[in-house]
XYZ file of C-alpha atoms in Angstrom:
529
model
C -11.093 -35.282 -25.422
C -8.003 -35.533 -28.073
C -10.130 -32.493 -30.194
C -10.615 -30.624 -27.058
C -6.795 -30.896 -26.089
C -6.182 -30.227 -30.037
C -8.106 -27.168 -30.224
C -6.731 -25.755 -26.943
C -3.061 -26.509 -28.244
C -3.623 -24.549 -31.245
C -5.494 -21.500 -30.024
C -3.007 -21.203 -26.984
C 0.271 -21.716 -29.260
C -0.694 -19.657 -32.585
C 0.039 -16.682 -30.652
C 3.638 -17.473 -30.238
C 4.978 -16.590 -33.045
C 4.015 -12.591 -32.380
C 5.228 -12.564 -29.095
C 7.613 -11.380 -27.116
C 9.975 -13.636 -24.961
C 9.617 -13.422 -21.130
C 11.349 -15.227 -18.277
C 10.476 -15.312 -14.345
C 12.280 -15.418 -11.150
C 12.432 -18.303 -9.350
C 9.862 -19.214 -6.937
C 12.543 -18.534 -4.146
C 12.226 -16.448 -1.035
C 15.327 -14.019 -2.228
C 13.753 -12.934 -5.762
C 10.759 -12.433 -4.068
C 12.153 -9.705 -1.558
C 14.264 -8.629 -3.959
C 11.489 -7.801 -6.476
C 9.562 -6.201 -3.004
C 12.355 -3.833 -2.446
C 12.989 -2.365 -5.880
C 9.517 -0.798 -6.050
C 8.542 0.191 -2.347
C 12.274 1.672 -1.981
C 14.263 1.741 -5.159
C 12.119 2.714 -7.891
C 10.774 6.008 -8.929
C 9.681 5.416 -11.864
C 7.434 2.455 -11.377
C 4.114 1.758 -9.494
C 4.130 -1.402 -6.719
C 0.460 -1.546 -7.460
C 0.432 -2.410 -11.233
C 2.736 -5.019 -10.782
C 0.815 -7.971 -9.181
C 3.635 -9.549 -7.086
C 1.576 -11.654 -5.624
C 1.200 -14.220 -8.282
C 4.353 -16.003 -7.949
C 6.719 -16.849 -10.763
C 7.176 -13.476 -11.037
C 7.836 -12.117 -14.714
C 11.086 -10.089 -14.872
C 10.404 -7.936 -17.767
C 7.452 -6.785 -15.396
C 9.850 -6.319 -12.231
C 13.537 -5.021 -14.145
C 15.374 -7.860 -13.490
C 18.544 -5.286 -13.697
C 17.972 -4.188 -10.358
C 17.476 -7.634 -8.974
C 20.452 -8.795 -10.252
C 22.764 -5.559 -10.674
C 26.488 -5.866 -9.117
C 28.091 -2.748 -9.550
C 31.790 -4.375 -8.518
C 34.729 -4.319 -10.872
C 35.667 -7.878 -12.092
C 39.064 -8.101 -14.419
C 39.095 -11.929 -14.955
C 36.271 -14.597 -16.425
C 36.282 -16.633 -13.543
C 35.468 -13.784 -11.077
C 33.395 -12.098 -13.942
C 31.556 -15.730 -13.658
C 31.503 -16.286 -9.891
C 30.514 -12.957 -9.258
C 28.443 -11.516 -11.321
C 27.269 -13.561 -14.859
C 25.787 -16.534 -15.851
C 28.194 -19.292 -15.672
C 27.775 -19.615 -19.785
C 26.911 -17.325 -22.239
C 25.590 -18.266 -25.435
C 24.352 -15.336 -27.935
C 23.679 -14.123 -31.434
C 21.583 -11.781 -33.243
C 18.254 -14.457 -32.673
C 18.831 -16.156 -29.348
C 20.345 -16.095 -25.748
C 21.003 -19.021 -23.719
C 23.167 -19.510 -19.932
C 23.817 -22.126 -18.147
C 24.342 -22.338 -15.037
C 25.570 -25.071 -12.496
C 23.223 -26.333 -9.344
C 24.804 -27.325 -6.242
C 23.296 -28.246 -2.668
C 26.735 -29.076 -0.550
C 25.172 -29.665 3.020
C 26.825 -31.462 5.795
C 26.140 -31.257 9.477
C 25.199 -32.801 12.427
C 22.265 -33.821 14.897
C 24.110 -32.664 18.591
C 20.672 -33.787 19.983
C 21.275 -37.276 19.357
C 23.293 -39.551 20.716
C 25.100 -40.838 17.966
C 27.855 -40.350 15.022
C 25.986 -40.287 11.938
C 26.546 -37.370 10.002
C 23.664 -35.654 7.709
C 24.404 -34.656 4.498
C 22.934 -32.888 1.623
C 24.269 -33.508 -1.896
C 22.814 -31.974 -5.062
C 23.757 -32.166 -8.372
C 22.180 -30.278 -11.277
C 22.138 -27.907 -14.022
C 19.606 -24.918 -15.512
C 19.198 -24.036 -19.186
C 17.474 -20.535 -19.822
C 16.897 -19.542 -23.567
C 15.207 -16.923 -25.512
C 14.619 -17.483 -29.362
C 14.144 -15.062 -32.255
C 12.695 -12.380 -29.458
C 9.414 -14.516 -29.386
C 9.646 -17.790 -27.693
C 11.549 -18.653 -24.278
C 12.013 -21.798 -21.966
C 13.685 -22.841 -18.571
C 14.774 -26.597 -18.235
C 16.419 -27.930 -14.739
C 17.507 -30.707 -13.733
C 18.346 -31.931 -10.172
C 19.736 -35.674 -8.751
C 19.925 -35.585 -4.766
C 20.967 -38.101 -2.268
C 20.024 -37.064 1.387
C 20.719 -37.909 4.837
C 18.879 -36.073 7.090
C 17.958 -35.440 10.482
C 15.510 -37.225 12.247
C 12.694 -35.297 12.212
C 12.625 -34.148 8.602
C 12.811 -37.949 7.983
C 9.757 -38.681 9.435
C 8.303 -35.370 7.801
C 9.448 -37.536 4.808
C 8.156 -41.069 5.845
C 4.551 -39.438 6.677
C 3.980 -38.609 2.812
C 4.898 -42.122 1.492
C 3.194 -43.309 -1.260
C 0.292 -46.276 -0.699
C 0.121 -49.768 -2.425
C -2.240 -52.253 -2.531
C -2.167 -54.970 0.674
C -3.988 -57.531 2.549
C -4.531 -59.386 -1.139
C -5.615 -56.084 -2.611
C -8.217 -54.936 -0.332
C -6.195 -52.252 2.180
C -3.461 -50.015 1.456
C 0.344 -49.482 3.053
C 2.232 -47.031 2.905
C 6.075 -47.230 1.581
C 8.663 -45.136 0.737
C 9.071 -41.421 1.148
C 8.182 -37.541 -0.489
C 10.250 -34.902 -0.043
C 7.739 -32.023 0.431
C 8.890 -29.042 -2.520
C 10.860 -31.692 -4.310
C 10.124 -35.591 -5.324
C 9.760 -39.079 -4.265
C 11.917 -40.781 -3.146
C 13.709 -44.402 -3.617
C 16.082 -45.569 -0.234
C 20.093 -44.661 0.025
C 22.472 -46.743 2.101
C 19.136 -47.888 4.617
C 18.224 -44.450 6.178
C 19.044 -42.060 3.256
C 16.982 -40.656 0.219
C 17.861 -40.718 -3.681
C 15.459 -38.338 -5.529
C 15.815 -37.114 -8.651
C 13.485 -34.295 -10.281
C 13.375 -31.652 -13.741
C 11.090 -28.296 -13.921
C 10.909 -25.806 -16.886
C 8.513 -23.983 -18.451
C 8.135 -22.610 -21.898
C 6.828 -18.856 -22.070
C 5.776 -16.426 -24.328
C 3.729 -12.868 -24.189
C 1.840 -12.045 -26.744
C 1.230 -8.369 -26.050
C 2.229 -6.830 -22.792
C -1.518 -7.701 -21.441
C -1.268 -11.290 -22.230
C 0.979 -14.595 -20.918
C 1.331 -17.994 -21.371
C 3.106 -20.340 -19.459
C 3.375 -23.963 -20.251
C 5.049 -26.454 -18.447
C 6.140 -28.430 -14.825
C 6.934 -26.347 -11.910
C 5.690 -24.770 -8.375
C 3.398 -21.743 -7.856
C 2.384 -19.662 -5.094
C -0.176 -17.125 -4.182
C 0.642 -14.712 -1.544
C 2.491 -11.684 0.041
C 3.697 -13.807 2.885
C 5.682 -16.612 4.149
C 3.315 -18.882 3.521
C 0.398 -18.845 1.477
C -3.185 -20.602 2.724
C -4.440 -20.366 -1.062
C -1.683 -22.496 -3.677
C 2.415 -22.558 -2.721
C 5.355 -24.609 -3.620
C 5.198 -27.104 -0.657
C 3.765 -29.654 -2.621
C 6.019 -30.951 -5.795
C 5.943 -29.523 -9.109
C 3.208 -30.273 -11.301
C 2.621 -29.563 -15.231
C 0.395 -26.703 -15.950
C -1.291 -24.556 -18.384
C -1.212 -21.101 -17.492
C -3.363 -17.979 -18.954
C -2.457 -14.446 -17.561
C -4.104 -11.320 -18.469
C -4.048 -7.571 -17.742
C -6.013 -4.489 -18.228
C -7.371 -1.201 -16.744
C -3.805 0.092 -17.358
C -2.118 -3.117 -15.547
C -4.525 -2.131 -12.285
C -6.334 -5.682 -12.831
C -4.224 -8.934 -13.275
C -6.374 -12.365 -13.562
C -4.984 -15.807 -14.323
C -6.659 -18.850 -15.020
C -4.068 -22.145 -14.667
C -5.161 -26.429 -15.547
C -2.653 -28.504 -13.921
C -3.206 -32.373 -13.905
C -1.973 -33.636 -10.059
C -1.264 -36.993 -8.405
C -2.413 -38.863 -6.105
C 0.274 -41.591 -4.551
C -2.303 -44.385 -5.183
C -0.836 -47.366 -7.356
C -3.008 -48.417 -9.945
C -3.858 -52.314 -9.064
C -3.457 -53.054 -12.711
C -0.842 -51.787 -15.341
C 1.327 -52.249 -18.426
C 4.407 -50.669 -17.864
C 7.562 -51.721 -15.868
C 6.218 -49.957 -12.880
C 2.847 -49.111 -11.703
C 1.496 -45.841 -12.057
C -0.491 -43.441 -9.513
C -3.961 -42.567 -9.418
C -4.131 -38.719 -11.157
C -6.634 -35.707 -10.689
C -7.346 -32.797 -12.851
C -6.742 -29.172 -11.087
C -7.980 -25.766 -11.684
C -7.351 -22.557 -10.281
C -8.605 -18.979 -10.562
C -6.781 -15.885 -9.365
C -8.222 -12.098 -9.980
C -6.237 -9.308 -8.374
C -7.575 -5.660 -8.278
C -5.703 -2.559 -7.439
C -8.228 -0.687 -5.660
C -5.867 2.001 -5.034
C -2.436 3.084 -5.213
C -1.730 1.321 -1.957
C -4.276 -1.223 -1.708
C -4.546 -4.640 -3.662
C -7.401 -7.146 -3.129
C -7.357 -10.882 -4.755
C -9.804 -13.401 -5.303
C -9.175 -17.207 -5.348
C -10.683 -20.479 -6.336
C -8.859 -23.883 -6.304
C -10.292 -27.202 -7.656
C -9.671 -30.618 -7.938
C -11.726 -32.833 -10.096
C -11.492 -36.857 -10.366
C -9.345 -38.031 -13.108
C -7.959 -41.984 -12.785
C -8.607 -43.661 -9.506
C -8.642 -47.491 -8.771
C -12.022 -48.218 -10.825
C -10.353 -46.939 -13.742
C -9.791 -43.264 -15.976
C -12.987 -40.809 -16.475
C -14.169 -38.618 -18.720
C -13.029 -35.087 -18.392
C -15.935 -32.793 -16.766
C -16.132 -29.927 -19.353
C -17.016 -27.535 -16.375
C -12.952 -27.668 -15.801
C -12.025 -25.661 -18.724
C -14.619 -22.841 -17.729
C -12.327 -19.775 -16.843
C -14.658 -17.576 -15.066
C -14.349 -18.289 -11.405
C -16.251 -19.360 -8.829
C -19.141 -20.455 -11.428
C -18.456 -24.307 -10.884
C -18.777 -23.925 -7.061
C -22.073 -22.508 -7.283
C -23.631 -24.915 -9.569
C -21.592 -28.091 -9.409
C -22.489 -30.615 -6.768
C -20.611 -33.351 -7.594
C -18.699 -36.144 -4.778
C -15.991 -36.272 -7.136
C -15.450 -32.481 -7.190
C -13.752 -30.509 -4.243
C -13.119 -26.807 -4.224
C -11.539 -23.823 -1.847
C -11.739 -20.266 -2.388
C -9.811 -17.524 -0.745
C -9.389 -13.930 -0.750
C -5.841 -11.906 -0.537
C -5.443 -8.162 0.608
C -1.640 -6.321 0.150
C -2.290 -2.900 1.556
C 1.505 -0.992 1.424
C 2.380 1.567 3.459
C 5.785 3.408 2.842
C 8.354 0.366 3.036
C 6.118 -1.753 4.617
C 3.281 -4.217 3.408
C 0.390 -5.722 5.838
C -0.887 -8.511 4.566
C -3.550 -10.718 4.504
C -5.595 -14.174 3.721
C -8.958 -15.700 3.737
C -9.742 -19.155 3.042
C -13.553 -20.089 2.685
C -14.019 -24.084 2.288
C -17.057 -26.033 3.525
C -19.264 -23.087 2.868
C -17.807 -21.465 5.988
C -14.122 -19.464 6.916
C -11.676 -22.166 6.773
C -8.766 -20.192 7.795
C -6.815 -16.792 7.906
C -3.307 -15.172 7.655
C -2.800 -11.865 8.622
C 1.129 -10.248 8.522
C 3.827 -7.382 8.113
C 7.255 -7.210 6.272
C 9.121 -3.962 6.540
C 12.064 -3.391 4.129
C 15.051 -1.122 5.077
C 13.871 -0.944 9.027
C 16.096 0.753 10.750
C 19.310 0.589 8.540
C 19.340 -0.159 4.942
C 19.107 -4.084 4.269
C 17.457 -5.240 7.136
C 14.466 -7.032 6.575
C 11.443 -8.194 8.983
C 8.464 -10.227 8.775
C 6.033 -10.928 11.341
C 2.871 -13.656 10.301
C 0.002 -15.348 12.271
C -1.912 -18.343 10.228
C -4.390 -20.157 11.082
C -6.444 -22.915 9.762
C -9.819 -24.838 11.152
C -10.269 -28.420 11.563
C -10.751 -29.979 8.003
C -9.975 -27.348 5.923
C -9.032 -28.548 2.276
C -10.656 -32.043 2.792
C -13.041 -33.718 0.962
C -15.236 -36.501 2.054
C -13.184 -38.509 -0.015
C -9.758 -38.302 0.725
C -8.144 -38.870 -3.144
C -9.957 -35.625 -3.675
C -8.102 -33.302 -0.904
C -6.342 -29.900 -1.901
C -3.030 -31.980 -2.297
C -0.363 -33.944 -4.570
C 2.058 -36.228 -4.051
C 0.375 -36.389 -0.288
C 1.804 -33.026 0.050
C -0.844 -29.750 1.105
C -0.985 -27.615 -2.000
C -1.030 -24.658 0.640
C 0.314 -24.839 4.162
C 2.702 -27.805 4.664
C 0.858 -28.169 8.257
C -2.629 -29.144 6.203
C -5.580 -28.324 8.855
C -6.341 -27.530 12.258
C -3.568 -25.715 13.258
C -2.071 -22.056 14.976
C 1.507 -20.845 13.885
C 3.211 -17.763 14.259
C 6.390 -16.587 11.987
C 9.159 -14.357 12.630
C 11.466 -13.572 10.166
C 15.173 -10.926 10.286
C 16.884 -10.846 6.955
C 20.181 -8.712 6.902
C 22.419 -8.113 3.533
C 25.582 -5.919 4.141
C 27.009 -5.565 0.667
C 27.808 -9.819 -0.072
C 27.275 -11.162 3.663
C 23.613 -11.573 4.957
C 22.452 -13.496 8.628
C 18.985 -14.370 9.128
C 17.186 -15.595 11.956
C 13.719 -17.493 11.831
C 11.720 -18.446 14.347
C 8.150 -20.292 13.892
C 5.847 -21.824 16.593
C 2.906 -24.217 15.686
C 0.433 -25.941 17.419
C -1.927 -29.074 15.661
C -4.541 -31.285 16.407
C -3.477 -34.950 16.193
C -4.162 -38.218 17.432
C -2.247 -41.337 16.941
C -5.293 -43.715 16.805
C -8.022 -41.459 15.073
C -8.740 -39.101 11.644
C -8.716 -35.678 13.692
C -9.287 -33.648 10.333
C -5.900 -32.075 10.502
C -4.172 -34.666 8.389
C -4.162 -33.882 4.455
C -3.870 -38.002 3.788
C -7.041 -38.786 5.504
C -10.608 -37.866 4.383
C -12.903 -35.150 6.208
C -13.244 -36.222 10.149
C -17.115 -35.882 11.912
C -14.971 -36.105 15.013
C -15.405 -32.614 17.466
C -11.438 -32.781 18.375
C -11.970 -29.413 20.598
C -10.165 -31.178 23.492
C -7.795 -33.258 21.364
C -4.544 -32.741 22.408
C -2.220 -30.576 19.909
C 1.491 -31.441 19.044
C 3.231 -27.524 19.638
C 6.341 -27.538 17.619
C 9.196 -24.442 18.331
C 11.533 -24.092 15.430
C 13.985 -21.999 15.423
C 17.176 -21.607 12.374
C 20.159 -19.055 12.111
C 22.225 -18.606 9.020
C 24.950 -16.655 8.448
C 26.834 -16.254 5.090
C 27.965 -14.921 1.807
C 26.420 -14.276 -1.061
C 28.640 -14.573 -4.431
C 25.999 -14.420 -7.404
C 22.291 -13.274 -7.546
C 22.026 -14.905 -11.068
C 21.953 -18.051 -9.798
C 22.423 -17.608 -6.129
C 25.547 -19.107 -5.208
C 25.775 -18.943 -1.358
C 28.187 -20.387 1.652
C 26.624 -20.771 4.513
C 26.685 -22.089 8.365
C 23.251 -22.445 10.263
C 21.901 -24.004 13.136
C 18.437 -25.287 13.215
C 17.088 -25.971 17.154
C 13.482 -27.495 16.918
C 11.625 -29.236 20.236
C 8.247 -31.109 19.993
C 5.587 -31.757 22.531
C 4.350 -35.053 20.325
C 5.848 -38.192 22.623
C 8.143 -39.200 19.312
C 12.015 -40.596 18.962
C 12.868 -37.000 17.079
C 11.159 -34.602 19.640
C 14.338 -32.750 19.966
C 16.937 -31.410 17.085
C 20.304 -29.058 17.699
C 21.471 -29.100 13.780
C 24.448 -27.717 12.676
C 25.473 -27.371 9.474
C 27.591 -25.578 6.669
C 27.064 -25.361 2.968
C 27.449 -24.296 -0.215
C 24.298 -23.781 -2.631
C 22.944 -22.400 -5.455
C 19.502 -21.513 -3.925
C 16.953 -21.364 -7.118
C 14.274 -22.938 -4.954
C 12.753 -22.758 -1.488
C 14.116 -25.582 0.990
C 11.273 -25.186 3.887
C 11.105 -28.188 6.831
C 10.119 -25.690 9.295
C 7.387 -27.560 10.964
């Protein structure tokens, strides 16, 4: 195993020192219009097709990160020059670049559904380090601490991914704490708050202009949409090794990523201060072809393979390193071994994109997206998106349940898991600095409180027909209104209200949240369900 991981370190890294140094986006909902916009409206120059914007980071030296980020306003002092329109710090020579920036998440609101005084609160602290070295090598490093009070219902969004430790003398599990889905676990905070703490980066370098690496921990996502049935950034970052090609004159992007994920197991037995979690080795294939100018098609494959579980740690299968897809599915039968595959079609049309999904899992069609954004409709700015998804009963489960498509007990797709109908509507609206959005999703799931339905991604693969199980609908609805001072690193002020009702018989079937803040928004904060 150590010459394997030796051999792979050197043949990935030798590279390095004749490349070229590249930085992405964030994997946040503003790049990613943002980068949508630029070549369906702004560009002239540039084809939408060759640039592969569904694999998500997306690269900014392949989507001009000037346009992104340009600010054409006049600034005569360093504080507005900062606030407005730089990185907070500049550090730069004839070899290297480095900013800093601040992170803030200033939240405070209230629950006018429920009858009491508490006020929620959101309060993040952090900082991001972007560098670029000798024109060959460059890195991201952030860091974020986060205390939390929040409304009820994203509480017990929270409480439902707990981690599990051994009970009942080491024979049955219970579960404890709490996971923020997109962010970390969680230790308590005065009794009914969370304290969560996290870092991402990634170190990157390309080669040649038809070749990437990434290395590091962070979030990805696969899709044209809101939500993506094939790999997003619901769950919590992971570390990964990432391998990105492309030829036929850019018309043919494939990747090839190894991530190692975890499982919210404690080990019985350990060594260290605190016991560890049961891991599992991940692999994922993603192949995009520009059939034409307009039309993009994408193939998928996800795996999970066993790692460490309560028995002990296993030997690496050497069928994980293979990086031609959808090989291992078709000769690996293995009960330790669980695997999804998916297809993705972008078809644009003017300003507008229709998009779509397949997931295959079980040997049969596991689910399905289908959806439309529209840049500049009807005045310049305004932004919809209209999306349908759908996934069957046990889709991503395994037989065993340590093997589902998941870490940190959070889907690595749709943050619903299985067995479920939801429709999204989404109005975005920019006039120069202010923007309002309004977004509006309905959901409808297959649950029980006493049995595995197959819609839960913490429970193992149900034989149960639930075709007349009842199904918790869930209407969600947030409005936001506010003002944009730096696309760099997104510093916002905003008010919203967030009204969400339930049909499931629960304590927290009804939220009216209000709330104002003040962010820097370099990540996706998504409890829309």
């Amino acid at each position: 195993m150590r010459v394997i991981q030796g051999i792979l370190l050197i043949y990935f890294l030798v590279p390095v020192f004749l490349s070229r140094a590249q930085l992405s986006f964030p994997v946040e909902e503003f790049y990613h219009r943002s980068a949508d916009r630029f070549f369906l409206i702004d560009s002239t120059e540039h084809d939408f097709y060759k640039q592969h914007l569904t694999s998500k980071p997306i690269l900014q030296e392949r989507s001009y990160p000037d346009s992104v980020f340009f600010d054409n306003s006049k600034q005569y002092y360093w504080i507005t020059q900062k606030l407005f329109k730089e990185n907070f710090l500049i550090f730069k020579g004839d070899d290297f670049w480095c900013a800093v920036d601040p992170i803030i998440d200033i939240e405070g609101g209230k629950d006018l559904a429920r009858d009491s005084s508490m006020t929620n609160y959101w309060n993040t602290r952090g900082i991001r380090v972007q560098a670029k070295f000798f024109d060959k090598i460059g890195f991201v490093t952030t860091f974020y601490e986060n205390q939390a009070m929040v409304p009820g219902y994203q509480s017990d969004i929270f409480q439902s991914r707990g981690e599990y430790i051994l009970a009942g003398g080491g024979t049955t599990y219970k579960q404890v704490n709490a996971v923020v889905p997109g962010y970390a676990r969680t230790k308590s905070f005065k009794s009914t708050g969370y304290d969560f703490a996290f870092a991402e980066g990634y170190f990157t370098a390309a080669p040649s202009r038809f070749f990437k690496l990434d290395f590091g921990n962070g979030s990805q996502f696969i899709g044209n949409g809101y939500r993506s049935l094939l790999l997003s950034d619901n769950a919590i970052n992971f570390p990964f090794l990432k391998l990105e090609t492309n030829f036929w004159n850019d018309r043919v992007q494939f990747h090839v990523m190894y991530t190692q994920l975890t499982n919210l197991f404690r080990l019985e037995y350990f060594n260290t201060p605190e016991a560890t979690y049961e891991r599992k080795w991940g692999s994922f294939h993603f192949a995009e072809i520009a059939v034409t100018k307009n039309i993009l098609l994408g193939f998928f494959e996800g795996s999970v393979w066993r790692h460490t579980d309560s028995i002990g740690t296993h030997p690496m299968n050497g069928a994980l390193l293979n990086p031609v897809p959808f090989l291992n599915s078709l000769f690996i039968e293995d009960s330790n071994y669980n695997q999804v595959a998916g297809m993705n079609l972008c078809i644009q049309l003017a300003r507008n994109i229709i998009y779509s999904q397949l997931l295959i899992d079980h040997g049969k069609i596991a689910g399905y997206q289908i959806g439309f954004k529209s840049y500049n409709l009807f005045i310049p700015e305004l932004d919809f998106l209209a999306e349908y998804n759908h996934a069957e009963q046990n889709a991503y489960l395994a037989n065993e349940r340590r093997y589902n498509y998941s870490h940190y007990n959070s889907s690595l797709a749709h943050p619903l898991g299985s067995g479920f109908d939801e429709l999204v509507f989404k109005i975005n609206y920019q006039y120069k600095r202010w923007f309002f959005s309004q977004h509006i999703t309905y959901s409808a799931q297959l649950y029980s409180d006493s049995l595995n339905t197959g819609g839960n991604i913490l429970q193992a693969y149900s034989n149960i027909n639930a075709t007349d199980f009842d199904r918790n609908k869930i209407f969600y609805s947030q409005t936001e209104a506010g003002f944009q001072f730096n696309k760099r690193y997104n510093l916002q002020i905003a008010a919203g209200y967030i009204h969400r009702q339930s049909t499931r018989s629960l304590s927290n079937n009804l939220t009216d949240y209000v709330y104002l803040t003040v962010r820097t928004r370099l990540r996706n904060k998504r409890f829309d369900y």
